[in-house]
Short mmCIF file of C-alpha atoms in Angstrom, two decimals:
data_model
loop_
_atom_site.label_atom_id
_atom_site.label_comp_id
_atom_site.label_asym_id
_atom_site.label_seq_id
_atom_site.Cartn_x
_atom_site.Cartn_y
_atom_site.Cartn_z
CA UNK A 1 0.00 0.00 0.00
CA UNK A 2 1.35 3.45 -0.94
CA UNK A 3 1.35 6.05 1.83
CA UNK A 4 -0.09 9.55 1.51
CA UNK A 5 3.44 10.92 1.66
CA UNK A 6 4.43 8.79 -1.31
CA UNK A 7 1.37 9.96 -3.23
CA UNK A 8 1.87 13.64 -2.46
CA UNK A 9 3.72 16.19 -4.54
CA UNK A 10 6.57 18.05 -2.88
CA UNK A 11 5.17 21.42 -1.67
CA UNK A 12 8.06 23.30 -3.28
CA UNK A 13 7.30 21.67 -6.62
CA UNK A 14 3.59 22.30 -6.29
CA UNK A 15 4.02 25.97 -5.43
CA UNK A 16 6.03 26.83 -8.57
CA UNK A 17 4.01 24.57 -10.87
CA UNK A 18 0.92 26.45 -9.67
CA UNK A 19 2.60 29.66 -10.84
CA UNK A 20 3.55 28.16 -14.22
CA UNK A 21 1.00 25.43 -15.01
CA UNK A 22 1.57 23.34 -18.12
CA UNK A 23 -1.50 24.72 -19.92
CA UNK A 24 -0.31 28.29 -19.42
CA UNK A 25 3.15 27.52 -20.79
CA UNK A 26 1.84 25.68 -23.86
CA UNK A 27 -0.83 28.29 -24.63
CA UNK A 28 1.62 31.18 -24.24
CA UNK A 29 4.12 29.38 -26.46
CA UNK A 30 1.50 29.06 -29.18
CA UNK A 31 0.34 32.68 -28.79
CA UNK A 32 3.89 34.02 -29.11
CA UNK A 33 4.79 31.71 -31.97
CA UNK A 34 7.52 29.84 -30.11
CA UNK A 35 6.00 26.58 -31.31
CA UNK A 36 3.53 25.97 -34.07
CA UNK A 37 3.64 22.20 -33.77
CA UNK A 38 5.54 20.42 -31.03
CA UNK A 39 7.92 18.00 -32.62
CA UNK A 40 11.31 17.47 -31.05
CA UNK A 41 11.19 20.46 -28.70
CA UNK A 42 8.79 20.33 -25.76
CA UNK A 43 8.36 23.93 -24.62
CA UNK A 44 7.45 22.95 -21.04
CA UNK A 45 10.65 20.96 -20.59
CA UNK A 46 12.63 23.74 -22.29
CA UNK A 47 11.12 26.33 -19.94
CA UNK A 48 12.00 24.44 -16.77
CA UNK A 49 15.45 23.37 -17.96
CA UNK A 50 16.41 26.97 -18.71
CA UNK A 51 14.79 28.44 -15.58
CA UNK A 52 16.19 25.86 -13.16
CA UNK A 53 19.30 25.17 -15.22
CA UNK A 54 21.08 28.22 -16.59
CA UNK A 55 19.71 30.55 -13.93
CA UNK A 56 21.26 28.62 -11.05
CA UNK A 57 24.75 28.14 -12.49
CA UNK A 58 24.94 24.38 -12.82
CA UNK A 59 24.55 24.76 -16.59
CA UNK A 60 27.09 27.31 -17.78
CA UNK A 61 26.36 27.53 -21.50
CA UNK A 62 23.78 26.84 -24.18
CA UNK A 63 25.47 23.50 -24.84
CA UNK A 64 24.92 22.59 -21.21
CA UNK A 65 21.26 23.53 -21.51
CA UNK A 66 21.01 21.37 -24.62
CA UNK A 67 22.49 18.35 -22.84
CA UNK A 68 20.19 18.81 -19.87
CA UNK A 69 17.20 19.17 -22.18
CA UNK A 70 18.15 15.96 -23.99
CA UNK A 71 18.49 14.18 -20.67
CA UNK A 72 15.07 15.28 -19.43
CA UNK A 73 13.24 14.99 -22.75
CA UNK A 74 14.94 11.68 -23.60
CA UNK A 75 15.80 12.84 -27.11
CA UNK A 76 18.77 14.09 -29.12
CA UNK A 77 19.10 17.42 -30.91
CA UNK A 78 21.71 19.07 -33.07
CA UNK A 79 23.29 22.11 -31.45
CA UNK A 80 22.06 24.30 -34.32
CA UNK A 81 18.43 23.26 -33.86
CA UNK A 82 18.68 24.04 -30.15
CA UNK A 83 20.29 27.44 -30.78
CA UNK A 84 17.56 28.21 -33.28
CA UNK A 85 14.98 28.11 -30.48
CA UNK A 86 16.34 31.34 -28.99
CA UNK A 87 14.41 33.68 -31.26
CA UNK A 88 12.52 36.97 -30.83
CA UNK A 89 9.45 34.79 -30.27
CA UNK A 90 11.22 33.02 -27.41
CA UNK A 91 12.16 36.41 -25.95
CA UNK A 92 8.50 37.41 -26.04
CA UNK A 93 7.45 34.08 -24.51
CA UNK A 94 9.86 34.42 -21.58
CA UNK A 95 8.94 38.07 -21.05
CA UNK A 96 5.25 37.13 -20.86
CA UNK A 97 6.10 34.39 -18.39
CA UNK A 98 7.78 37.01 -16.19
CA UNK A 99 4.75 39.30 -16.42
CA UNK A 100 2.50 36.37 -15.53
CA UNK A 101 4.66 35.53 -12.50
CA UNK A 102 4.58 39.15 -11.31
CA UNK A 103 0.79 39.24 -11.56
CA UNK A 104 0.51 35.85 -9.87
CA UNK A 105 2.70 36.91 -6.95
CA UNK A 106 0.78 40.17 -6.56
CA UNK A 107 -2.47 38.22 -6.09
CA UNK A 108 -1.05 36.04 -3.32
CA UNK A 109 -1.08 36.94 0.36
CA UNK A 110 2.16 38.82 0.92
CA UNK A 111 4.12 40.23 3.79
CA UNK A 112 2.46 42.68 6.16
CA UNK A 113 3.66 46.25 6.50
CA UNK A 114 4.57 47.47 9.97
CA UNK A 115 1.95 49.39 11.95
CA UNK A 116 3.75 52.62 11.11
CA UNK A 117 3.09 51.95 7.43
CA UNK A 118 -0.34 50.32 7.70
CA UNK A 119 -2.04 53.29 6.02
CA UNK A 120 -0.06 52.54 2.83
CA UNK A 121 -0.72 49.77 0.32
CA UNK A 122 2.92 48.96 -0.33
CA UNK A 123 6.51 50.08 -0.08
CA UNK A 124 8.18 49.95 -3.51
CA UNK A 125 11.76 50.58 -4.58
CA UNK A 126 12.92 51.69 -8.03
CA UNK A 127 16.43 51.23 -9.42
CA UNK A 128 18.36 49.76 -12.33
CA UNK A 129 21.57 47.82 -12.87
CA UNK A 130 23.98 47.47 -15.79
CA UNK A 131 24.66 44.10 -17.42
CA UNK A 132 27.96 44.04 -19.30
CA UNK A 133 27.75 42.07 -22.56
CA UNK A 134 29.99 40.67 -25.29
CA UNK A 135 31.82 43.52 -27.02
CA UNK A 136 30.54 42.40 -30.43
CA UNK A 137 27.13 43.73 -29.35
CA UNK A 138 28.48 47.28 -28.92
CA UNK A 139 26.78 48.51 -32.09
CA UNK A 140 23.40 47.33 -30.82
CA UNK A 141 23.83 48.23 -27.14
CA UNK A 142 26.78 50.63 -26.78
CA UNK A 143 28.06 51.14 -23.26
CA UNK A 144 27.98 54.54 -21.58
CA UNK A 145 30.93 56.53 -20.23
CA UNK A 146 33.73 54.39 -21.64
CA UNK A 147 36.44 54.86 -24.25
CA UNK A 148 36.73 51.13 -24.86
CA UNK A 149 34.51 49.12 -27.16
CA UNK A 150 31.93 47.73 -24.78
CA UNK A 151 28.28 46.73 -24.74
CA UNK A 152 25.67 46.71 -22.05
CA UNK A 153 22.00 46.84 -21.19
CA UNK A 154 20.21 48.37 -18.25
CA UNK A 155 17.74 46.21 -16.32
CA UNK A 156 15.22 48.35 -14.47
CA UNK A 157 13.22 46.95 -11.55
CA UNK A 158 10.50 48.09 -9.22
CA UNK A 159 10.50 45.86 -6.15
CA UNK A 160 7.50 45.42 -3.85
CA UNK A 161 8.16 44.94 -0.13
CA UNK A 162 4.76 43.29 0.33
CA UNK A 163 5.16 40.83 -2.55
CA UNK A 164 8.89 40.46 -1.73
CA UNK A 165 9.63 40.27 -5.44
CA UNK A 166 9.77 42.47 -8.55
CA UNK A 167 6.64 44.39 -9.43
CA UNK A 168 8.00 45.49 -12.79
CA UNK A 169 11.05 44.58 -14.90
CA UNK A 170 12.18 46.21 -18.14
CA UNK A 171 15.29 46.03 -20.29
CA UNK A 172 16.78 49.17 -21.86
CA UNK A 173 19.95 50.08 -23.76
CA UNK A 174 22.62 51.12 -21.27
CA UNK A 175 22.64 54.71 -22.51
CA UNK A 176 18.96 55.22 -21.65
CA UNK A 177 18.70 57.96 -19.03
CA UNK A 178 17.08 57.19 -15.69
CA UNK A 179 14.54 59.94 -16.35
CA UNK A 180 13.15 57.94 -19.28
CA UNK A 181 12.99 54.74 -17.25
CA UNK A 182 10.85 55.89 -14.32
CA UNK A 183 7.20 55.27 -15.19
CA UNK A 184 4.78 57.10 -12.96
CA UNK A 185 1.03 56.64 -12.90
CA UNK A 186 -2.10 55.94 -10.84
CA UNK A 187 -0.53 52.70 -9.57
CA UNK A 188 1.40 54.88 -7.09
CA UNK A 189 -1.70 55.80 -5.07
CA UNK A 190 -1.15 55.08 -1.37
CA UNK A 191 2.27 53.56 -2.06
CA UNK A 192 5.66 54.80 -0.88
CA UNK A 193 8.32 54.91 -3.59
CA UNK A 194 11.96 54.93 -2.48
CA UNK A 195 13.98 56.59 -5.24
CA UNK A 196 17.67 56.55 -6.07
CA UNK A 197 19.49 59.82 -6.76
CA UNK A 198 19.59 58.94 -10.45
CA UNK A 199 15.85 59.63 -10.60
CA UNK A 200 15.99 62.89 -8.63
CA UNK A 201 13.74 65.46 -10.27
CA UNK A 202 11.30 67.87 -8.63
CA UNK A 203 8.89 67.31 -11.52
CA UNK A 204 8.78 63.59 -10.71
CA UNK A 205 8.05 64.31 -7.04
CA UNK A 206 5.25 66.67 -8.04
CA UNK A 207 3.71 64.01 -10.29
CA UNK A 208 4.00 61.28 -7.62
CA UNK A 209 2.18 63.56 -5.20
CA UNK A 210 -0.43 64.29 -7.85
CA UNK A 211 -1.13 60.59 -8.29
CA UNK A 212 -1.75 60.24 -4.56
CA UNK A 213 1.56 58.50 -3.99
CA UNK A 214 4.41 59.10 -1.57
CA UNK A 215 8.17 59.22 -2.02
CA UNK A 216 11.44 59.36 -0.13
CA UNK A 217 14.58 60.42 -1.97
CA UNK A 218 18.07 61.56 -1.10
CA UNK A 219 18.64 65.22 -1.93
CA UNK A 220 21.06 65.90 -4.78
CA UNK A 221 24.35 67.48 -3.81
CA UNK A 222 23.74 70.62 -5.85
CA UNK A 223 20.14 71.12 -4.68
CA UNK A 224 19.67 74.17 -2.48
CA UNK A 225 16.00 74.56 -1.51
CA UNK A 226 14.61 77.46 0.50
CA UNK A 227 13.56 76.58 4.06
CA UNK A 228 10.09 77.99 4.75
CA UNK A 229 9.00 76.21 7.93
CA UNK A 230 10.21 74.10 10.85
CA UNK A 231 8.63 70.78 11.84
CA UNK A 232 10.76 70.22 14.94
CA UNK A 233 12.05 73.01 17.15
CA UNK A 234 15.32 72.71 19.04
CA UNK A 235 15.98 73.90 22.55
CA UNK A 236 18.49 76.61 23.36
CA UNK A 237 20.22 78.95 20.97
CA UNK A 238 19.61 76.99 17.81
CA UNK A 239 20.32 78.39 14.37
CA UNK A 240 17.36 80.20 12.84
CA UNK A 241 16.82 78.41 9.53
CA UNK A 242 13.56 79.80 8.17
CA UNK A 243 13.99 81.96 5.10
CA UNK A 244 17.47 80.63 4.40
CA UNK A 245 18.90 78.30 1.79
CA UNK A 246 19.91 74.82 2.88
CA UNK A 247 23.59 75.14 1.87
CA UNK A 248 23.90 78.30 3.97
CA UNK A 249 22.48 76.53 7.01
CA UNK A 250 24.12 73.08 6.99
CA UNK A 251 27.69 74.17 7.91
CA UNK A 252 26.37 75.94 11.02
CA UNK A 253 24.11 73.17 12.31
CA UNK A 254 24.89 71.47 15.62
CA UNK A 255 21.73 69.39 15.97
CA UNK A 256 21.46 65.73 14.93
CA UNK A 257 18.13 66.16 13.13
CA UNK A 258 16.79 68.99 11.02
CA UNK A 259 13.14 68.49 10.03
CA UNK A 260 11.79 71.37 7.93
CA UNK A 261 9.47 72.38 5.11
CA UNK A 262 11.21 73.61 1.97
CA UNK A 263 10.12 75.37 -1.18
CA UNK A 264 11.46 74.29 -4.56
CA UNK A 265 10.99 75.73 -8.01
CA UNK A 266 10.86 73.79 -11.28
CA UNK A 267 9.38 73.86 -14.75
CA UNK A 268 6.52 71.61 -15.77
CA UNK A 269 6.22 70.01 -19.18
CA UNK A 270 5.18 72.18 -22.09
CA UNK A 271 1.44 72.28 -22.71
CA UNK A 272 0.09 73.90 -25.88
CA UNK A 273 3.48 75.46 -26.47
CA UNK A 274 3.69 77.00 -23.01
CA UNK A 275 5.82 75.93 -20.06
CA UNK A 276 4.93 77.06 -16.57
CA UNK A 277 7.25 77.51 -13.60
CA UNK A 278 5.90 75.99 -10.40
CA UNK A 279 6.75 76.33 -6.72
CA UNK A 280 6.07 73.36 -4.45
CA UNK A 281 6.54 72.61 -0.78
CA UNK A 282 8.05 69.35 0.40
CA UNK A 283 9.36 68.02 3.67
CA UNK A 284 13.13 67.82 4.09
CA UNK A 285 14.95 65.78 6.73
CA UNK A 286 18.66 66.14 7.51
CA UNK A 287 20.06 63.37 9.72
CA UNK A 288 23.64 63.59 11.00
CA UNK A 289 25.73 60.51 10.24
CA UNK A 290 28.39 60.04 12.91
CA UNK A 291 30.50 57.72 10.73
CA UNK A 292 30.89 60.15 7.83
CA UNK A 293 30.58 63.30 9.94
CA UNK A 294 28.08 64.65 7.41
CA UNK A 295 24.35 65.15 7.12
CA UNK A 296 22.28 62.76 5.01
CA UNK A 297 19.46 64.79 3.51
CA UNK A 298 16.12 63.39 2.36
CA UNK A 299 13.16 64.86 0.53
CA UNK A 300 9.66 63.45 1.04
CA UNK A 301 5.95 64.24 1.06
CA UNK A 302 5.18 61.97 4.04
CA UNK A 303 3.73 64.06 6.84
CA UNK A 304 5.33 64.48 10.26
CA UNK A 305 2.39 62.84 12.03
CA UNK A 306 2.91 59.66 9.97
CA UNK A 307 6.68 59.14 10.21
CA UNK A 308 9.23 60.98 12.33
CA UNK A 309 12.45 62.36 10.86
CA UNK A 310 14.42 59.43 12.27
CA UNK A 311 11.96 56.99 10.70
CA UNK A 312 12.26 58.70 7.32
CA UNK A 313 16.03 58.18 7.41
CA UNK A 314 15.63 54.54 8.49
CA UNK A 315 12.98 53.89 5.86
CA UNK A 316 15.24 55.12 3.07
CA UNK A 317 17.82 52.60 4.25
CA UNK A 318 15.40 49.87 3.15
CA UNK A 319 16.21 50.93 -0.42
CA UNK A 320 19.24 48.66 -0.10
CA UNK A 321 16.79 45.78 -0.57
CA UNK A 322 16.81 46.28 -4.33
CA UNK A 323 20.61 46.21 -4.38
CA UNK A 324 20.40 42.79 -2.74
CA UNK A 325 18.04 41.65 -5.51
CA UNK A 326 20.55 42.76 -8.14
CA UNK A 327 23.31 41.00 -6.22
CA UNK A 328 21.18 37.86 -6.06
CA UNK A 329 20.50 38.02 -9.80
CA UNK A 330 24.16 38.51 -10.63
CA UNK A 331 25.84 36.31 -8.04
CA UNK A 332 23.40 33.40 -7.97
CA UNK A 333 21.30 33.53 -11.14
CA UNK A 334 24.04 34.46 -13.65
CA UNK A 335 22.52 37.64 -15.01
CA UNK A 336 25.95 39.21 -15.50
CA UNK A 337 27.59 36.07 -16.93
CA UNK A 338 26.00 36.04 -20.37
CA UNK A 339 28.78 35.57 -22.89
CA UNK A 340 26.70 35.10 -26.03
CA UNK A 341 27.08 37.44 -29.00
CA UNK A 342 23.52 36.65 -30.11
CA UNK A 343 21.18 39.47 -28.97
CA UNK A 344 18.15 37.18 -28.77
CA UNK A 345 20.01 34.71 -26.57
CA UNK A 346 21.13 37.60 -24.36
CA UNK A 347 17.58 38.85 -23.88
CA UNK A 348 16.30 35.32 -23.33
CA UNK A 349 18.83 34.62 -20.59
CA UNK A 350 18.15 37.92 -18.84
CA UNK A 351 14.46 36.99 -18.67
CA UNK A 352 15.46 33.49 -17.53
CA UNK A 353 17.39 34.99 -14.61
CA UNK A 354 14.28 36.95 -13.60
CA UNK A 355 12.17 33.79 -13.87
CA UNK A 356 14.63 31.95 -11.64
CA UNK A 357 14.32 34.76 -9.11
CA UNK A 358 10.51 34.57 -9.25
CA UNK A 359 10.57 30.81 -8.64
CA UNK A 360 13.02 31.25 -5.79
CA UNK A 361 10.90 33.95 -4.12
CA UNK A 362 7.75 31.88 -4.60
CA UNK A 363 9.28 28.96 -2.70
CA UNK A 364 10.77 31.33 -0.11
CA UNK A 365 7.28 32.61 0.66
CA UNK A 366 6.11 29.01 1.16
CA UNK A 367 8.99 28.28 3.53
CA UNK A 368 8.56 31.51 5.50
CA UNK A 369 4.85 30.79 5.93
CA UNK A 370 5.71 27.33 7.21
CA UNK A 371 8.07 28.77 9.82
CA UNK A 372 6.54 32.18 10.68
CA UNK A 373 8.38 32.70 13.96
CA UNK A 374 11.68 32.60 12.05
CA UNK A 375 10.46 34.13 8.78
CA UNK A 376 12.87 37.09 8.84
CA UNK A 377 15.81 34.76 9.34
CA UNK A 378 15.31 33.35 5.85
CA UNK A 379 17.41 36.11 4.33
CA UNK A 380 17.52 36.54 0.57
CA UNK A 381 21.18 35.85 -0.18
CA UNK A 382 21.39 32.87 2.16
CA UNK A 383 18.17 31.57 0.67
CA UNK A 384 19.47 32.01 -2.89
CA UNK A 385 22.50 29.88 -2.05
CA UNK A 386 20.37 27.05 -0.67
CA UNK A 387 17.93 27.33 -3.57
CA UNK A 388 20.66 27.03 -6.20
CA UNK A 389 22.24 24.06 -4.43
CA UNK A 390 18.99 22.12 -4.70
CA UNK A 391 17.88 23.37 -8.13
CA UNK A 392 18.93 20.27 -10.07
CA UNK A 393 16.87 18.08 -7.78
CA UNK A 394 14.01 20.55 -7.95
CA UNK A 395 14.14 20.42 -11.75
CA UNK A 396 13.86 16.63 -11.67
CA UNK A 397 10.92 16.80 -9.26
CA UNK A 398 9.13 19.43 -11.34
CA UNK A 399 9.40 17.34 -14.50
CA UNK A 400 8.30 14.22 -12.64
CA UNK A 401 5.75 15.83 -10.34
CA UNK A 402 3.04 13.41 -11.43
CA UNK A 403 5.14 10.38 -10.46
CA UNK A 404 5.44 8.61 -7.10
CA UNK A 405 8.44 9.32 -4.90
CA UNK A 406 9.55 7.58 -1.72
CA UNK A 407 11.15 10.71 -0.23
CA UNK A 408 8.87 13.36 -1.66
CA UNK A 409 9.34 15.88 1.17
CA UNK A 410 13.14 15.80 1.19
CA UNK A 411 13.64 19.02 -0.81
CA UNK A 412 10.99 20.81 1.23
CA UNK A 413 12.71 19.78 4.46
CA UNK A 414 16.09 20.96 3.16
CA UNK A 415 14.69 24.36 2.21
CA UNK A 416 12.89 24.67 5.54
CA UNK A 417 15.99 23.81 7.56
CA UNK A 418 18.93 25.25 5.65
CA UNK A 419 17.30 28.42 4.34
CA UNK A 420 16.92 29.87 7.85
CA UNK A 421 19.76 32.13 9.03
CA UNK A 422 21.16 30.61 12.26
CA UNK A 423 22.12 34.08 13.55
CA UNK A 424 19.08 35.00 15.64
CA UNK A 425 20.29 38.49 16.63
CA UNK A 426 21.31 39.75 13.17
CA UNK A 427 19.32 42.76 11.95
CA UNK A 428 17.48 42.46 8.64
CA UNK A 429 16.73 45.43 6.38
CA UNK A 430 12.98 44.97 6.12
CA UNK A 431 12.38 43.49 9.58
CA UNK A 432 11.46 46.89 10.99
CA UNK A 433 8.89 47.54 8.27
CA UNK A 434 7.31 44.22 7.30
CA UNK A 435 6.49 40.92 8.95
#
């Protein structure tokens, strides 16, 4: 008699197969033209071999992917026929799989924002990273700020703290300015956007506020707004700051925190041939950093009664979360190790790295939910290491998920045990803000 455990599907397998069911993969492949008639190539096997193969480093080249595909599909292919699968249609297929995964994750129960942030729908972080490519692609994707022949693309991400995964991913030529990458809209309502200095623009802040959204940004070094009000008064003979420019005040400050209202001036976009100059008020927080001996200055539209000046500074520190995602993509999922000179293969493998990340985060959510008291100890980079170590086994289980296994929960148990950081006291970036 076969036990229930033997009949069951590993929870880690089930959770990612639910995100990418076979019907979805086959239908999307047909819609995008990846396959017209399935002959030697099975798109479902190809999808999982690339996502759980190349993306986790145990297959280092297209030839390795081909061999793994042949092993799992029990067939043989010429290298040219396998290469020929990496087409613009395959790029579109993988991109749509990423979009599907993002939507799927957004519909699941995510992490919970801290009580301080409970009035907001989400905390999102915007940034981009450069992927250096084979120099033969320099004519298609020329690198920026270099005298050498080099090629590169810019991968832009918006990361959701609640979903704990990307909310949006786009690929641009490296020379695309950050101003053209940031896409603002009604989706920002009741969300906090943490912005890198590369996106600093008063016009953007005005538009975010207009959409009912919130932002926190570092202040550019050359910005010199006029101080028009004080949110926190200091005792004693403090410097009078109202009516003065920031750069005139900072050298004379002795306090650890300066929390003020500032007025900035900027030009809006042209409308019917006319361009208006606008003045806006924002909140500015200057927090003294004892290590650097300098003030870190932030601009925001979050009111004083919602977050204190100290909390604004701490919240911006959570922006480092997106840097960890880029590190995870590059260090564990091979996003910056694409050596191909074929632009379609390059784009395919970038999307594959994102898909690997989405699968990893999907399983991480499962494991955290299974061990809620230690959820924050399943840190992203430690988790990525454990995930990649077990990816080959996971691939086998995914492709055989309808079969019977004697040790079906082994992978689940490994993830549950090894993914948890043993350091109980270590601080985690998002621990203060989400649970």
